[in-house]
mmCIF file of C-alpha atoms and ligand atoms in Angstrom:
data_model
loop_
_atom_site.group_PDB
_atom_site.id
_atom_site.type_symbol
_atom_site.label_atom_id
_atom_site.label_comp_id
_atom_site.label_asym_id
_atom_site.label_seq_id
_atom_site.Cartn_x
_atom_site.Cartn_y
_atom_site.Cartn_z
ATOM 1 C CA UNK A 142 -0.483 -29.309 -7.852
ATOM 2 C CA UNK A 143 2.312 -26.737 -8.207
ATOM 3 C CA UNK A 144 5.170 -27.430 -5.745
ATOM 4 C CA UNK A 145 5.123 -25.395 -2.534
ATOM 5 C CA UNK A 146 8.301 -23.563 -3.534
ATOM 6 C CA UNK A 147 6.804 -22.581 -6.898
ATOM 7 C CA UNK A 148 3.549 -21.448 -5.239
ATOM 8 C CA UNK A 149 5.388 -18.753 -3.280
ATOM 9 C CA UNK A 150 8.115 -17.979 -5.836
ATOM 10 C CA UNK A 151 7.741 -14.426 -7.153
ATOM 11 C CA UNK A 152 11.275 -13.906 -8.449
ATOM 12 C CA UNK A 153 11.516 -12.339 -11.903
ATOM 13 C CA UNK A 154 8.349 -10.265 -11.418
ATOM 14 C CA UNK A 155 8.270 -6.455 -11.636
ATOM 15 C CA UNK A 156 6.612 -4.310 -8.928
ATOM 16 C CA UNK A 157 5.859 -0.686 -8.173
ATOM 17 C CA UNK A 158 5.417 0.366 -4.530
ATOM 18 C CA UNK A 159 4.097 3.883 -3.973
ATOM 19 C CA UNK A 160 5.383 5.536 -0.819
ATOM 20 C CA UNK A 161 8.097 2.877 -0.857
ATOM 21 C CA UNK A 162 10.830 5.096 0.536
ATOM 22 C CA UNK A 163 9.996 4.657 4.228
ATOM 23 C CA UNK A 164 7.583 3.071 6.688
ATOM 24 C CA UNK A 165 5.315 0.236 5.576
ATOM 25 C CA UNK A 166 6.055 0.883 1.885
ATOM 26 C CA UNK A 167 9.770 0.421 2.449
ATOM 27 C CA UNK A 168 9.149 -2.787 4.462
ATOM 28 C CA UNK A 169 7.112 -4.107 1.527
ATOM 29 C CA UNK A 170 9.657 -2.998 -1.098
ATOM 30 C CA UNK A 171 12.494 -4.630 0.837
ATOM 31 C CA UNK A 172 10.578 -7.910 1.088
ATOM 32 C CA UNK A 173 9.829 -7.869 -2.641
ATOM 33 C CA UNK A 174 13.425 -7.073 -3.646
ATOM 34 C CA UNK A 175 14.707 -9.822 -1.352
ATOM 35 C CA UNK A 176 12.264 -12.211 -3.037
ATOM 36 C CA UNK A 177 13.845 -11.421 -6.429
ATOM 37 C CA UNK A 178 11.324 -8.843 -7.673
ATOM 38 C CA UNK A 179 12.586 -5.804 -9.611
ATOM 39 C CA UNK A 180 10.958 -3.073 -7.549
ATOM 40 C CA UNK A 181 10.272 0.582 -8.317
ATOM 41 C CA UNK A 182 9.680 2.851 -5.321
ATOM 42 C CA UNK A 183 8.003 6.244 -5.607
ATOM 43 C CA UNK A 184 7.640 9.205 -3.275
ATOM 44 C CA UNK A 185 7.673 13.002 -3.536
ATOM 45 C CA UNK A 186 11.238 13.613 -2.431
ATOM 46 C CA UNK A 187 14.021 12.830 -4.923
ATOM 47 C CA UNK A 188 16.600 12.415 -2.105
ATOM 48 C CA UNK A 189 14.371 9.900 -0.309
ATOM 49 C CA UNK A 190 13.966 7.950 -3.576
ATOM 50 C CA UNK A 191 17.732 7.905 -4.171
ATOM 51 C CA UNK A 192 18.414 6.793 -0.573
ATOM 52 C CA UNK A 193 15.801 4.014 -0.710
ATOM 53 C CA UNK A 194 17.111 2.833 -4.097
ATOM 54 C CA UNK A 195 20.638 2.712 -2.700
ATOM 55 C CA UNK A 196 19.573 0.701 0.364
ATOM 56 C CA UNK A 197 17.348 -1.697 -1.583
ATOM 57 C CA UNK A 198 20.062 -2.374 -4.167
ATOM 58 C CA UNK A 199 21.967 -4.327 -1.496
ATOM 59 C CA UNK A 200 19.333 -7.039 -1.905
ATOM 60 C CA UNK A 201 18.563 -6.961 -5.641
ATOM 61 C CA UNK A 202 17.059 -4.768 -8.351
ATOM 62 C CA UNK A 203 15.490 -1.474 -7.263
ATOM 63 C CA UNK A 204 14.757 1.894 -8.855
ATOM 64 C CA UNK A 205 13.558 5.078 -7.102
ATOM 65 C CA UNK A 206 11.497 7.648 -9.017
ATOM 66 C CA UNK A 207 10.178 10.896 -7.507
ATOM 67 C CA UNK A 208 6.551 11.923 -8.120
ATOM 68 C CA UNK A 209 3.773 13.601 -6.157
ATOM 69 C CA UNK A 210 0.873 11.212 -6.696
ATOM 70 C CA UNK A 211 -1.668 13.750 -5.458
ATOM 71 C CA UNK A 212 -0.853 15.726 -8.613
ATOM 72 C CA UNK A 213 -2.524 14.198 -11.686
ATOM 73 C CA UNK A 214 0.133 15.518 -14.072
ATOM 74 C CA UNK A 215 2.963 13.971 -12.071
ATOM 75 C CA UNK A 216 0.992 10.755 -11.703
ATOM 76 C CA UNK A 217 0.562 10.483 -15.505
ATOM 77 C CA UNK A 218 4.232 11.268 -16.065
ATOM 78 C CA UNK A 219 5.269 8.547 -13.621
ATOM 79 C CA UNK A 220 2.940 6.010 -15.258
ATOM 80 C CA UNK A 221 4.386 6.951 -18.684
ATOM 81 C CA UNK A 222 7.906 6.383 -17.373
ATOM 82 C CA UNK A 223 7.007 2.944 -15.973
ATOM 83 C CA UNK A 224 5.254 1.938 -19.215
ATOM 84 C CA UNK A 225 8.290 3.090 -21.223
ATOM 85 C CA UNK A 226 10.618 0.936 -19.113
ATOM 86 C CA UNK A 227 8.455 -2.102 -18.412
ATOM 87 C CA UNK A 228 6.086 -3.834 -20.845
ATOM 88 C CA UNK A 229 4.778 -5.918 -17.937
ATOM 89 C CA UNK A 230 3.985 -4.849 -14.385
ATOM 90 C CA UNK A 231 3.106 -7.852 -12.200
ATOM 91 C CA UNK A 232 2.538 -6.113 -8.856
ATOM 92 C CA UNK A 233 1.246 -2.620 -8.040
ATOM 93 C CA UNK A 234 1.248 -1.759 -4.335
ATOM 94 C CA UNK A 235 -0.791 1.403 -3.772
ATOM 95 C CA UNK A 236 0.667 2.270 -0.372
ATOM 96 C CA UNK A 237 1.387 6.041 -0.308
ATOM 97 C CA UNK A 238 -0.896 7.694 2.194
ATOM 98 C CA UNK A 239 -1.301 10.732 4.403
ATOM 99 C CA UNK A 240 -3.362 11.563 7.461
ATOM 100 C CA UNK A 241 -4.842 14.679 9.058
ATOM 101 C CA UNK A 242 -6.200 15.106 12.546
ATOM 102 C CA UNK A 243 -8.260 17.950 14.023
ATOM 103 C CA UNK A 244 -11.215 18.498 16.333
ATOM 104 C CA UNK A 245 -14.580 18.072 14.615
ATOM 105 C CA UNK A 246 -15.418 21.803 14.623
ATOM 106 C CA UNK A 247 -12.019 22.832 13.316
ATOM 107 C CA UNK A 248 -11.404 20.214 10.639
ATOM 108 C CA UNK A 249 -10.327 22.147 7.485
ATOM 109 C CA UNK A 250 -11.249 21.523 3.851
ATOM 110 C CA UNK A 251 -7.526 21.360 3.017
ATOM 111 C CA UNK A 252 -7.182 18.373 5.393
ATOM 112 C CA UNK A 253 -10.052 16.677 3.608
ATOM 113 C CA UNK A 254 -8.767 17.219 0.043
ATOM 114 C CA UNK A 255 -5.118 16.424 0.769
ATOM 115 C CA UNK A 256 -6.001 13.048 2.257
ATOM 116 C CA UNK A 257 -8.647 12.085 -0.308
ATOM 117 C CA UNK A 258 -6.487 13.103 -3.283
ATOM 118 C CA UNK A 259 -3.620 10.877 -2.230
ATOM 119 C CA UNK A 260 -5.241 8.025 -0.290
ATOM 120 C CA UNK A 261 -8.157 7.436 -2.654
ATOM 121 C CA UNK A 262 -8.064 9.332 -5.952
ATOM 122 C CA UNK A 263 -4.438 8.491 -6.779
ATOM 123 C CA UNK A 264 -5.111 4.754 -6.298
ATOM 124 C CA UNK A 265 -7.844 4.750 -8.922
ATOM 125 C CA UNK A 266 -5.958 6.843 -11.474
ATOM 126 C CA UNK A 267 -2.576 5.131 -11.055
ATOM 127 C CA UNK A 268 -4.192 1.708 -11.426
ATOM 128 C CA UNK A 269 -6.037 2.974 -14.499
ATOM 129 C CA UNK A 270 -2.852 4.448 -16.026
ATOM 130 C CA UNK A 271 -0.897 1.214 -15.491
ATOM 131 C CA UNK A 272 -3.759 -1.078 -16.535
ATOM 132 C CA UNK A 273 -2.215 -2.167 -19.853
ATOM 133 C CA UNK A 274 1.083 -3.254 -18.235
ATOM 134 C CA UNK A 275 -0.799 -5.097 -15.478
ATOM 135 C CA UNK A 276 -2.984 -6.850 -18.039
ATOM 136 C CA UNK A 277 0.114 -7.790 -20.068
ATOM 137 C CA UNK A 278 1.660 -9.420 -16.968
ATOM 138 C CA UNK A 279 -1.360 -11.377 -15.745
ATOM 139 C CA UNK A 280 -2.167 -14.932 -16.781
ATOM 140 C CA UNK A 281 -5.053 -17.202 -15.963
ATOM 141 C CA UNK A 282 -2.862 -19.226 -13.580
ATOM 142 C CA UNK A 283 -0.989 -16.297 -12.039
ATOM 143 C CA UNK A 284 -2.883 -13.001 -12.402
ATOM 144 C CA UNK A 285 -1.246 -9.578 -11.996
ATOM 145 C CA UNK A 286 -1.831 -8.065 -8.547
ATOM 146 C CA UNK A 287 -2.991 -4.722 -7.283
ATOM 147 C CA UNK A 288 -2.515 -4.485 -3.519
ATOM 148 C CA UNK A 289 -4.103 -1.443 -1.911
ATOM 149 C CA UNK A 290 -3.056 -0.424 1.574
ATOM 150 C CA UNK A 291 -6.186 0.404 3.546
ATOM 151 C CA UNK A 292 -6.377 0.573 7.334
ATOM 152 C CA UNK A 293 -8.202 -0.777 10.366
ATOM 153 C CA UNK A 294 -9.424 2.840 10.628
ATOM 154 C CA UNK A 295 -11.507 2.113 7.505
ATOM 155 C CA UNK A 296 -13.184 -0.816 9.299
ATOM 156 C CA UNK A 297 -13.831 0.659 12.751
ATOM 157 C CA UNK A 298 -14.487 4.146 14.201
ATOM 158 C CA UNK A 299 -11.150 5.643 15.307
ATOM 159 C CA UNK A 300 -10.714 7.397 18.663
ATOM 160 C CA UNK A 301 -8.935 10.315 16.927
ATOM 161 C CA UNK A 302 -10.297 13.185 14.782
ATOM 162 C CA UNK A 303 -8.864 11.779 11.535
ATOM 163 C CA UNK A 304 -12.200 12.022 9.722
ATOM 164 C CA UNK A 305 -10.992 12.217 6.116
ATOM 165 C CA UNK A 306 -8.457 9.442 6.753
ATOM 166 C CA UNK A 307 -10.952 6.857 8.025
ATOM 167 C CA UNK A 308 -13.420 7.784 5.258
ATOM 168 C CA UNK A 309 -10.666 7.493 2.610
ATOM 169 C CA UNK A 310 -9.635 4.061 3.892
ATOM 170 C CA UNK A 311 -13.219 2.733 3.976
ATOM 171 C CA UNK A 312 -13.496 3.953 0.376
ATOM 172 C CA UNK A 313 -10.205 2.224 -0.529
ATOM 173 C CA UNK A 314 -11.642 -1.030 0.794
ATOM 174 C CA UNK A 315 -14.772 -0.687 -1.298
ATOM 175 C CA UNK A 316 -12.853 0.461 -4.388
ATOM 176 C CA UNK A 317 -10.768 -2.715 -3.950
ATOM 177 C CA UNK A 318 -13.885 -4.897 -4.133
ATOM 178 C CA UNK A 319 -15.300 -2.950 -7.082
ATOM 179 C CA UNK A 320 -12.054 -3.072 -9.086
ATOM 180 C CA UNK A 321 -11.599 -6.763 -8.239
ATOM 181 C CA UNK A 322 -14.918 -7.579 -9.875
ATOM 182 C CA UNK A 323 -14.243 -5.469 -12.974
ATOM 183 C CA UNK A 324 -10.571 -6.346 -13.568
ATOM 184 C CA UNK A 325 -10.878 -10.071 -13.014
ATOM 185 C CA UNK A 326 -11.520 -10.787 -16.705
ATOM 186 C CA UNK A 327 -8.267 -8.935 -17.501
ATOM 187 C CA UNK A 328 -6.394 -11.365 -15.183
ATOM 188 C CA UNK A 329 -5.767 -8.692 -12.554
ATOM 189 C CA UNK A 330 -6.512 -9.524 -8.903
ATOM 190 C CA UNK A 331 -7.161 -6.614 -6.563
ATOM 191 C CA UNK A 332 -6.878 -7.009 -2.796
ATOM 192 C CA UNK A 333 -6.310 -4.737 0.175
ATOM 193 C CA UNK A 334 -4.226 -5.045 3.302
ATOM 194 C CA UNK A 335 -5.717 -3.204 6.286
ATOM 195 C CA UNK A 336 -2.855 -2.607 8.729
ATOM 196 C CA UNK A 337 -3.262 -1.915 12.411
ATOM 197 C CA UNK A 338 -0.578 0.122 14.199
ATOM 198 C CA UNK A 339 2.948 -0.046 12.733
ATOM 199 C CA UNK A 340 5.760 2.173 14.046
ATOM 200 C CA UNK A 341 6.342 4.692 11.241
ATOM 201 C CA UNK A 342 6.612 8.440 10.791
ATOM 202 C CA UNK A 343 2.827 8.589 10.366
ATOM 203 C CA UNK A 344 2.132 7.055 13.785
ATOM 204 C CA UNK A 345 5.175 8.418 15.654
ATOM 205 C CA UNK A 346 3.247 11.017 17.650
ATOM 206 C CA UNK A 347 0.222 8.808 18.369
ATOM 207 C CA UNK A 348 2.363 5.897 19.583
ATOM 208 C CA UNK A 349 4.503 8.215 21.713
ATOM 209 C CA UNK A 350 1.438 9.607 23.467
ATOM 210 C CA UNK A 351 -0.822 6.531 23.600
ATOM 211 C CA UNK A 352 1.423 3.606 22.615
ATOM 212 C CA UNK A 353 1.079 1.605 25.855
ATOM 213 C CA UNK A 354 -2.697 1.993 25.863
ATOM 214 C CA UNK A 355 -2.962 0.927 22.212
ATOM 215 C CA UNK A 356 -0.684 -2.105 22.566
ATOM 216 C CA UNK A 357 -2.736 -3.312 25.536
ATOM 217 C CA UNK A 358 -5.810 -3.707 23.320
ATOM 218 C CA UNK A 359 -4.035 -5.460 20.437
ATOM 219 C CA UNK A 360 -4.576 -9.204 21.059
ATOM 220 C CA UNK A 361 -0.998 -9.981 19.833
ATOM 221 C CA UNK A 362 0.272 -7.226 22.239
ATOM 222 C CA UNK A 363 2.659 -5.626 19.745
ATOM 223 C CA UNK A 364 2.804 -3.360 16.708
ATOM 224 C CA UNK A 365 3.271 -4.710 13.181
ATOM 225 C CA UNK A 366 6.728 -5.686 11.937
ATOM 226 C CA UNK A 367 8.681 -5.676 8.695
ATOM 227 C CA UNK A 368 8.109 -9.442 8.312
ATOM 228 C CA UNK A 369 4.353 -8.973 8.777
ATOM 229 C CA UNK A 370 4.165 -6.372 5.982
ATOM 230 C CA UNK A 371 6.528 -8.219 3.635
ATOM 231 C CA UNK A 372 5.058 -11.675 4.267
ATOM 232 C CA UNK A 373 1.454 -10.660 3.571
ATOM 233 C CA UNK A 374 2.482 -8.807 0.412
ATOM 234 C CA UNK A 375 4.571 -11.726 -0.879
ATOM 235 C CA UNK A 376 1.627 -14.073 -0.325
ATOM 236 C CA UNK A 377 -0.731 -11.684 -2.154
ATOM 237 C CA UNK A 378 1.797 -11.391 -5.026
ATOM 238 C CA UNK A 379 2.304 -15.126 -5.467
ATOM 239 C CA UNK A 380 0.505 -17.962 -7.234
ATOM 240 C CA UNK A 381 -0.534 -19.158 -3.751
ATOM 241 C CA UNK A 382 -3.176 -16.409 -3.689
ATOM 242 C CA UNK A 383 -4.260 -16.624 -7.359
ATOM 243 C CA UNK A 384 -7.875 -17.358 -6.331
ATOM 244 C CA UNK A 385 -8.104 -14.465 -3.857
ATOM 245 C CA UNK A 386 -9.490 -11.204 -5.196
ATOM 246 C CA UNK A 387 -11.592 -8.469 -3.616
ATOM 247 C CA UNK A 388 -10.406 -9.402 -0.102
ATOM 248 C CA UNK A 389 -9.592 -6.947 2.662
ATOM 249 C CA UNK A 390 -7.008 -8.623 4.884
ATOM 250 C CA UNK A 391 -6.566 -7.163 8.381
ATOM 251 C CA UNK A 392 -2.851 -7.063 9.320
ATOM 252 C CA UNK A 393 -3.396 -5.919 12.857
ATOM 253 C CA UNK A 394 -2.649 -8.617 15.449
ATOM 254 C CA UNK A 395 -6.416 -8.935 15.973
ATOM 255 C CA UNK A 396 -6.956 -5.213 16.749
ATOM 256 C CA UNK A 397 -10.042 -4.829 14.524
ATOM 257 C CA UNK A 398 -11.781 -7.755 16.265
ATOM 258 C CA UNK A 399 -11.763 -5.852 19.562
ATOM 259 C CA UNK A 400 -13.378 -2.620 18.316
HETATM 260 N N1 NAP B 766 1.664 3.158 10.176
HETATM 261 C C1 NAP B 766 0.506 2.622 10.488
HETATM 262 O O1 NAP B 766 0.283 2.264 11.648
HETATM 263 C C2 NAP B 766 -0.557 2.443 9.455
HETATM 264 C C3 NAP B 766 -1.746 1.795 9.839
HETATM 265 C C4 NAP B 766 -2.739 1.588 8.897
HETATM 266 C C5 NAP B 766 -2.531 1.986 7.594
HETATM 267 N N2 NAP B 766 -1.373 2.616 7.232
HETATM 268 C C6 NAP B 766 -1.221 2.998 5.828
HETATM 269 O O2 NAP B 766 -0.003 2.477 5.326
HETATM 270 C C7 NAP B 766 0.497 3.338 4.315
HETATM 271 C C8 NAP B 766 1.928 3.724 4.647
HETATM 272 O O3 NAP B 766 1.920 4.433 5.874
HETATM 273 P P1 NAP B 766 3.224 4.706 6.753
HETATM 274 O O4 NAP B 766 2.813 4.644 8.149
HETATM 275 O O5 NAP B 766 4.322 3.858 6.258
HETATM 276 O O6 NAP B 766 3.462 6.245 6.373
HETATM 277 P P2 NAP B 766 4.782 7.114 6.273
HETATM 278 O O7 NAP B 766 5.876 6.568 7.110
HETATM 279 O O8 NAP B 766 4.338 8.522 6.499
HETATM 280 O O9 NAP B 766 5.218 6.938 4.735
HETATM 281 C C9 NAP B 766 4.443 7.493 3.710
HETATM 282 C C10 NAP B 766 5.152 7.284 2.373
HETATM 283 O O10 NAP B 766 4.359 7.886 1.352
HETATM 284 C C11 NAP B 766 5.114 8.876 0.646
HETATM 285 N N3 NAP B 766 4.208 9.959 0.234
HETATM 286 C C12 NAP B 766 3.524 10.825 1.029
HETATM 287 N N4 NAP B 766 2.812 11.675 0.275
HETATM 288 C C13 NAP B 766 3.032 11.325 -1.028
HETATM 289 C C14 NAP B 766 2.580 11.827 -2.277
HETATM 290 N N5 NAP B 766 1.742 12.884 -2.342
HETATM 291 N N6 NAP B 766 3.027 11.253 -3.408
HETATM 292 C C15 NAP B 766 3.883 10.195 -3.376
HETATM 293 N N7 NAP B 766 4.339 9.663 -2.217
HETATM 294 C C16 NAP B 766 3.919 10.230 -1.056
HETATM 295 C C17 NAP B 766 6.187 9.331 1.658
HETATM 296 O O11 NAP B 766 7.368 9.879 1.063
HETATM 297 P P3 NAP B 766 7.554 11.467 0.714
HETATM 298 O O12 NAP B 766 7.325 12.212 1.979
HETATM 299 O O13 NAP B 766 8.954 11.552 0.161
HETATM 300 O O14 NAP B 766 6.535 11.778 -0.331
HETATM 301 C C18 NAP B 766 6.511 7.978 2.305
HETATM 302 O O15 NAP B 766 7.366 7.230 1.471
HETATM 303 C C19 NAP B 766 -0.459 4.517 4.237
HETATM 304 O O16 NAP B 766 -1.411 4.311 3.227
HETATM 305 C C20 NAP B 766 -1.129 4.494 5.603
HETATM 306 O O17 NAP B 766 -2.373 5.106 5.581
HETATM 307 C C21 NAP B 766 -0.387 2.860 8.134
#
């Protein structure tokens, strides 16, 4: 058997984390950089990319590149840039996501398309565009990894009117299983992490208004932390999880078991 240290050692790998400039994506990027992974972070705003790159560079190798992943042209350009720089991409974390909330009768088409284009469509097309570099990095013993960030809202019926969000996340979970089956022969494992509540810009308002109520129903009685996001991602990026593909892993302190 491989030694325990080797099982969890991911240093020397190359990763791309979408939406890696803040929130859960930044927690994941920081964990990867600290584990010795050269990590690219992507988001729409060039200043946010530069700031994240600067902060991550304290711990190791990091590069920020701006791109709007809901725009197919920008997505292709970003993929071209990664392929030009890196012949092998070991880890792709499809984390960038957006939400939209409205009452049932008022929910707009724009809130449907914006969420689906980023949360679902961009995951498929970015994975497709980077497929050759992922395949080049994967081996039989240690496959390349695609880690999609889903949500507990894709597993249960949310209390809020975020209809396109929950539907997009349920679709991300199923896309994960479908891609896992099809990409396995190319030595690419595809898994999803389904977070429960983490304190980020996305959940700021909801946690301000209903935070106490929500925390009361989370069996672990807290929101998710940086170590939770980084630890699960490092496990899913390492040889320790080489035999896991097509799994949806709740990262929610037990929240989804209570719904
Ligand atoms: N927070 C939670 O409790 C929670 C729970 C379950 C699941 N999740 C999921 O976890 C992921 C991260 O969420 P978060 O809470 O960390 O959100 P967040 O704080 O709002 O961060 C979102 C990240 O995505 C980037 N982004 C947004 N639109 C983009 C686009 N069109 N193209 C490229 N990048 C874009 C943002 O940067 P720019 O603004 O610069 O583009 C930012 O870096 C999402 O998929 C979310 O659905 C979160």
